[in-house]
PDB file of C-alpha atoms in Angstrom:
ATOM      1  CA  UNK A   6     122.496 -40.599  30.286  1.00 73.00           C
ATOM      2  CA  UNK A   7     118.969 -41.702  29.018  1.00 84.00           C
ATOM      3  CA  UNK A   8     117.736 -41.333  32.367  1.00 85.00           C
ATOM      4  CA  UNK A   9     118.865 -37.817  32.202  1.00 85.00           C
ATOM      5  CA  UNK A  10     117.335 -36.967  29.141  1.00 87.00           C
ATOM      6  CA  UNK A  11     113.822 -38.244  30.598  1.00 89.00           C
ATOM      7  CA  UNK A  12     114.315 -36.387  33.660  1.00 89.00           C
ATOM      8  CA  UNK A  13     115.139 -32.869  31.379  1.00 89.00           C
ATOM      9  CA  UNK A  14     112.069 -33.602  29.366  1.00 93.00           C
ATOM     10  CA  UNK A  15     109.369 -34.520  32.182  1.00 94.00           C
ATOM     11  CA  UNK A  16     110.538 -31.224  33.737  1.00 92.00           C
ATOM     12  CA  UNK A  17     109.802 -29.432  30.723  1.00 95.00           C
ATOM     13  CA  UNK A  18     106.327 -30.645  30.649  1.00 96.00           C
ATOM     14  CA  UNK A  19     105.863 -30.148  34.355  1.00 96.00           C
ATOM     15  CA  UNK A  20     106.758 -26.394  33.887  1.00 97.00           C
ATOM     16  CA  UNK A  21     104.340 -25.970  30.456  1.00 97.00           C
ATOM     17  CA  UNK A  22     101.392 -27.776  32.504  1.00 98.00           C
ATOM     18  CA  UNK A  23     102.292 -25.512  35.565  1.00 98.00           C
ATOM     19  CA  UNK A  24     102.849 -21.610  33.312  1.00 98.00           C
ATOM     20  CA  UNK A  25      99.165 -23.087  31.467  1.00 98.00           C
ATOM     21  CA  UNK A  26      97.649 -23.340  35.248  1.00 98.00           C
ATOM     22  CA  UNK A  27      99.315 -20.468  36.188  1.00 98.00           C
ATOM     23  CA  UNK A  28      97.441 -18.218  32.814  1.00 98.00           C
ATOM     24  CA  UNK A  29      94.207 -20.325  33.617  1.00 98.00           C
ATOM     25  CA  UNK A  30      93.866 -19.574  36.846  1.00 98.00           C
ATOM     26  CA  UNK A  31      95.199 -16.018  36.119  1.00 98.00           C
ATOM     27  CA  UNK A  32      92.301 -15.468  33.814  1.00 97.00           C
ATOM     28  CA  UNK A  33      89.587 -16.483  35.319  1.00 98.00           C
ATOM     29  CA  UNK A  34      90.801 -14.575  38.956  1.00 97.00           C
ATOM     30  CA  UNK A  35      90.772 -11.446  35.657  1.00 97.00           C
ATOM     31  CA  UNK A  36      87.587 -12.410  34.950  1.00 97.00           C
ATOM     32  CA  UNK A  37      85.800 -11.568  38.521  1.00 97.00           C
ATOM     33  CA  UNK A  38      87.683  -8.274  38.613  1.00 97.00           C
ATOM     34  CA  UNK A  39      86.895  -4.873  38.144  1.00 96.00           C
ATOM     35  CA  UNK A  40      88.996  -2.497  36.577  1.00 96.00           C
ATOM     36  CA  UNK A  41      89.395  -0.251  39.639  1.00 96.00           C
ATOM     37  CA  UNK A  42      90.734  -2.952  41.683  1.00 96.00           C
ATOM     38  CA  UNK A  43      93.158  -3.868  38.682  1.00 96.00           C
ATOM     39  CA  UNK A  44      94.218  -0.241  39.347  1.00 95.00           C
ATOM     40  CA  UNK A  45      94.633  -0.171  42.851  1.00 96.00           C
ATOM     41  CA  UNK A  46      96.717  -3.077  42.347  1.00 94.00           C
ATOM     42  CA  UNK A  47      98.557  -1.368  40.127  1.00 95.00           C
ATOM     43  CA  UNK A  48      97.996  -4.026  36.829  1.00 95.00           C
ATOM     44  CA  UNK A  49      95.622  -3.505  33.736  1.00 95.00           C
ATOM     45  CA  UNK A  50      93.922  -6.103  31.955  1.00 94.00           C
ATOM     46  CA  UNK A  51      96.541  -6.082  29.564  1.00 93.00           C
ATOM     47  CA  UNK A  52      99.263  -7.177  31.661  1.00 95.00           C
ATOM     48  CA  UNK A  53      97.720  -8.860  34.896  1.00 97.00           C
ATOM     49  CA  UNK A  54      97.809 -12.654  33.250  1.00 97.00           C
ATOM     50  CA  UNK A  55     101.254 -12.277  31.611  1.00 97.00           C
ATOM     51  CA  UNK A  56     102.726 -10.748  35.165  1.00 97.00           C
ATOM     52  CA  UNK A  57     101.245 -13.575  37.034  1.00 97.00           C
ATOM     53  CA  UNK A  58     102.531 -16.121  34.457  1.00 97.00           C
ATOM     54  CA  UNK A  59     106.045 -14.128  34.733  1.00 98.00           C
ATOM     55  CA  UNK A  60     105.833 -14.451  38.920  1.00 97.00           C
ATOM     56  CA  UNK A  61     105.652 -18.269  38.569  1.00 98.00           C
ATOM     57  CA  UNK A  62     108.326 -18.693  35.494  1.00 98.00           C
ATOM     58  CA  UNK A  63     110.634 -16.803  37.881  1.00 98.00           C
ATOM     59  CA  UNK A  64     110.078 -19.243  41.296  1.00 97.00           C
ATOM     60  CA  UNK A  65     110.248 -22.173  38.504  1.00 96.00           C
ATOM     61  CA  UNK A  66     113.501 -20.745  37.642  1.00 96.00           C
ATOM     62  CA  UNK A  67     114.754 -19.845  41.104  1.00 96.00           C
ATOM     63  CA  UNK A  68     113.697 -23.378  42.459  1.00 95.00           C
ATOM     64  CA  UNK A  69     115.893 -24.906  39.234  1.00 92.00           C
ATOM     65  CA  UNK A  70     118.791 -23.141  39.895  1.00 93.00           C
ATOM     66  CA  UNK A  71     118.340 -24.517  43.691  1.00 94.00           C
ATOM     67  CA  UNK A  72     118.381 -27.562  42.449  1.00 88.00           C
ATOM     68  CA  UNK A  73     121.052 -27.344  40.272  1.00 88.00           C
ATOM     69  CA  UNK A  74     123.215 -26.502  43.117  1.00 91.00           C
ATOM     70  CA  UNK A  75     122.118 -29.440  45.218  1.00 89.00           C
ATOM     71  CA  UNK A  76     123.456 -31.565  42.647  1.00 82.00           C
ATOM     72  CA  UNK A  77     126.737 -29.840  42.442  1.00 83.00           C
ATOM     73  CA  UNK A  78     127.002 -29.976  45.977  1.00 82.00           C
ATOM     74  CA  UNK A  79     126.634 -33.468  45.898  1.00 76.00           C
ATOM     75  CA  UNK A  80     129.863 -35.547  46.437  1.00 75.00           C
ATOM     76  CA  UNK A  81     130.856 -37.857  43.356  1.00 67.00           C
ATOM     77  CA  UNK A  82     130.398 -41.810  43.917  1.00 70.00           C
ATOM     78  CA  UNK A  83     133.240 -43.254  42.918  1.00 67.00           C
ATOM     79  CA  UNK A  84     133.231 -46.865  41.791  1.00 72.00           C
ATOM     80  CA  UNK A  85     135.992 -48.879  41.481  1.00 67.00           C
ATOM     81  CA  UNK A  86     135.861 -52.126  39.625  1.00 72.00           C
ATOM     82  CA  UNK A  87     136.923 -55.232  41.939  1.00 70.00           C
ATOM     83  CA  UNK A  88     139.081 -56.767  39.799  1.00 73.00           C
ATOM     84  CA  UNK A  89     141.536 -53.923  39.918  1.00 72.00           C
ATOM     85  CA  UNK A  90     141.272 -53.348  43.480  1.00 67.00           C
ATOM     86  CA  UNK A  91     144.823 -53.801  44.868  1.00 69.00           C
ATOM     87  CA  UNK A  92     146.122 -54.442  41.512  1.00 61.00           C
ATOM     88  CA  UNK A  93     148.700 -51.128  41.667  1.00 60.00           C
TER      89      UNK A  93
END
C-alpha cells in the first residue's frame, strides 16, 4: 500500500515537471513567432501556450487511462499460505 502511494505521488511530479516543459518550451517556440504565422495556424498569443500545455495534459491522461487498464487486465496472484495447503 505504501508502495502505491509513492508510485501515485512520483507520477504526480512526473506530470507537473512534464506540463512545466511542455509551457517552457511552448513559450519560447511563442517567442520566435510572428503573429501572422500564429494566425495561419489558427492560435493567438493568448492561447498558443495554454493549447499546447492542454495537447500534452490530454496524451498524459490518455496514456493513464492505458495504463490503468493494463493493470485491470492483469490476472490476480493468488497466494496461498503453506500451512493451510491441503488442510480442507
Amino acid at each position: 500500500h505504501n508502495k502505491e502511494r509513492k508510485n501515485v505521488m512520483l507520477r504526480k511530479i512526473y506530470r507537473a515537471i512534464i506540463l512545466a516543459q511542455a509551457a517552457s518550451a511552448a513559450n519560447r517556440t511563442l517567442a520566435t513567432m510572428s503573429d501572422r504565422i500564429l494566425d495561419d495556424i489558427g492560435q493567438s498569443r493568448d492561447s498558443f501556450t495554454k493549447n499546447v500545455v492542454e495537447s500534452v495534459r490530454k496524451e498524459l491522461d490518455r496514456k493513464d487511462r492505458e495504463l490503468a487498464a493494463k493493470q485491470l487486465a492483469k490476472p490476480l496472484k493468488a497466494t496461498a499460505n503453506a500451512n493451510l495447503v491441503g488442510a480442507v
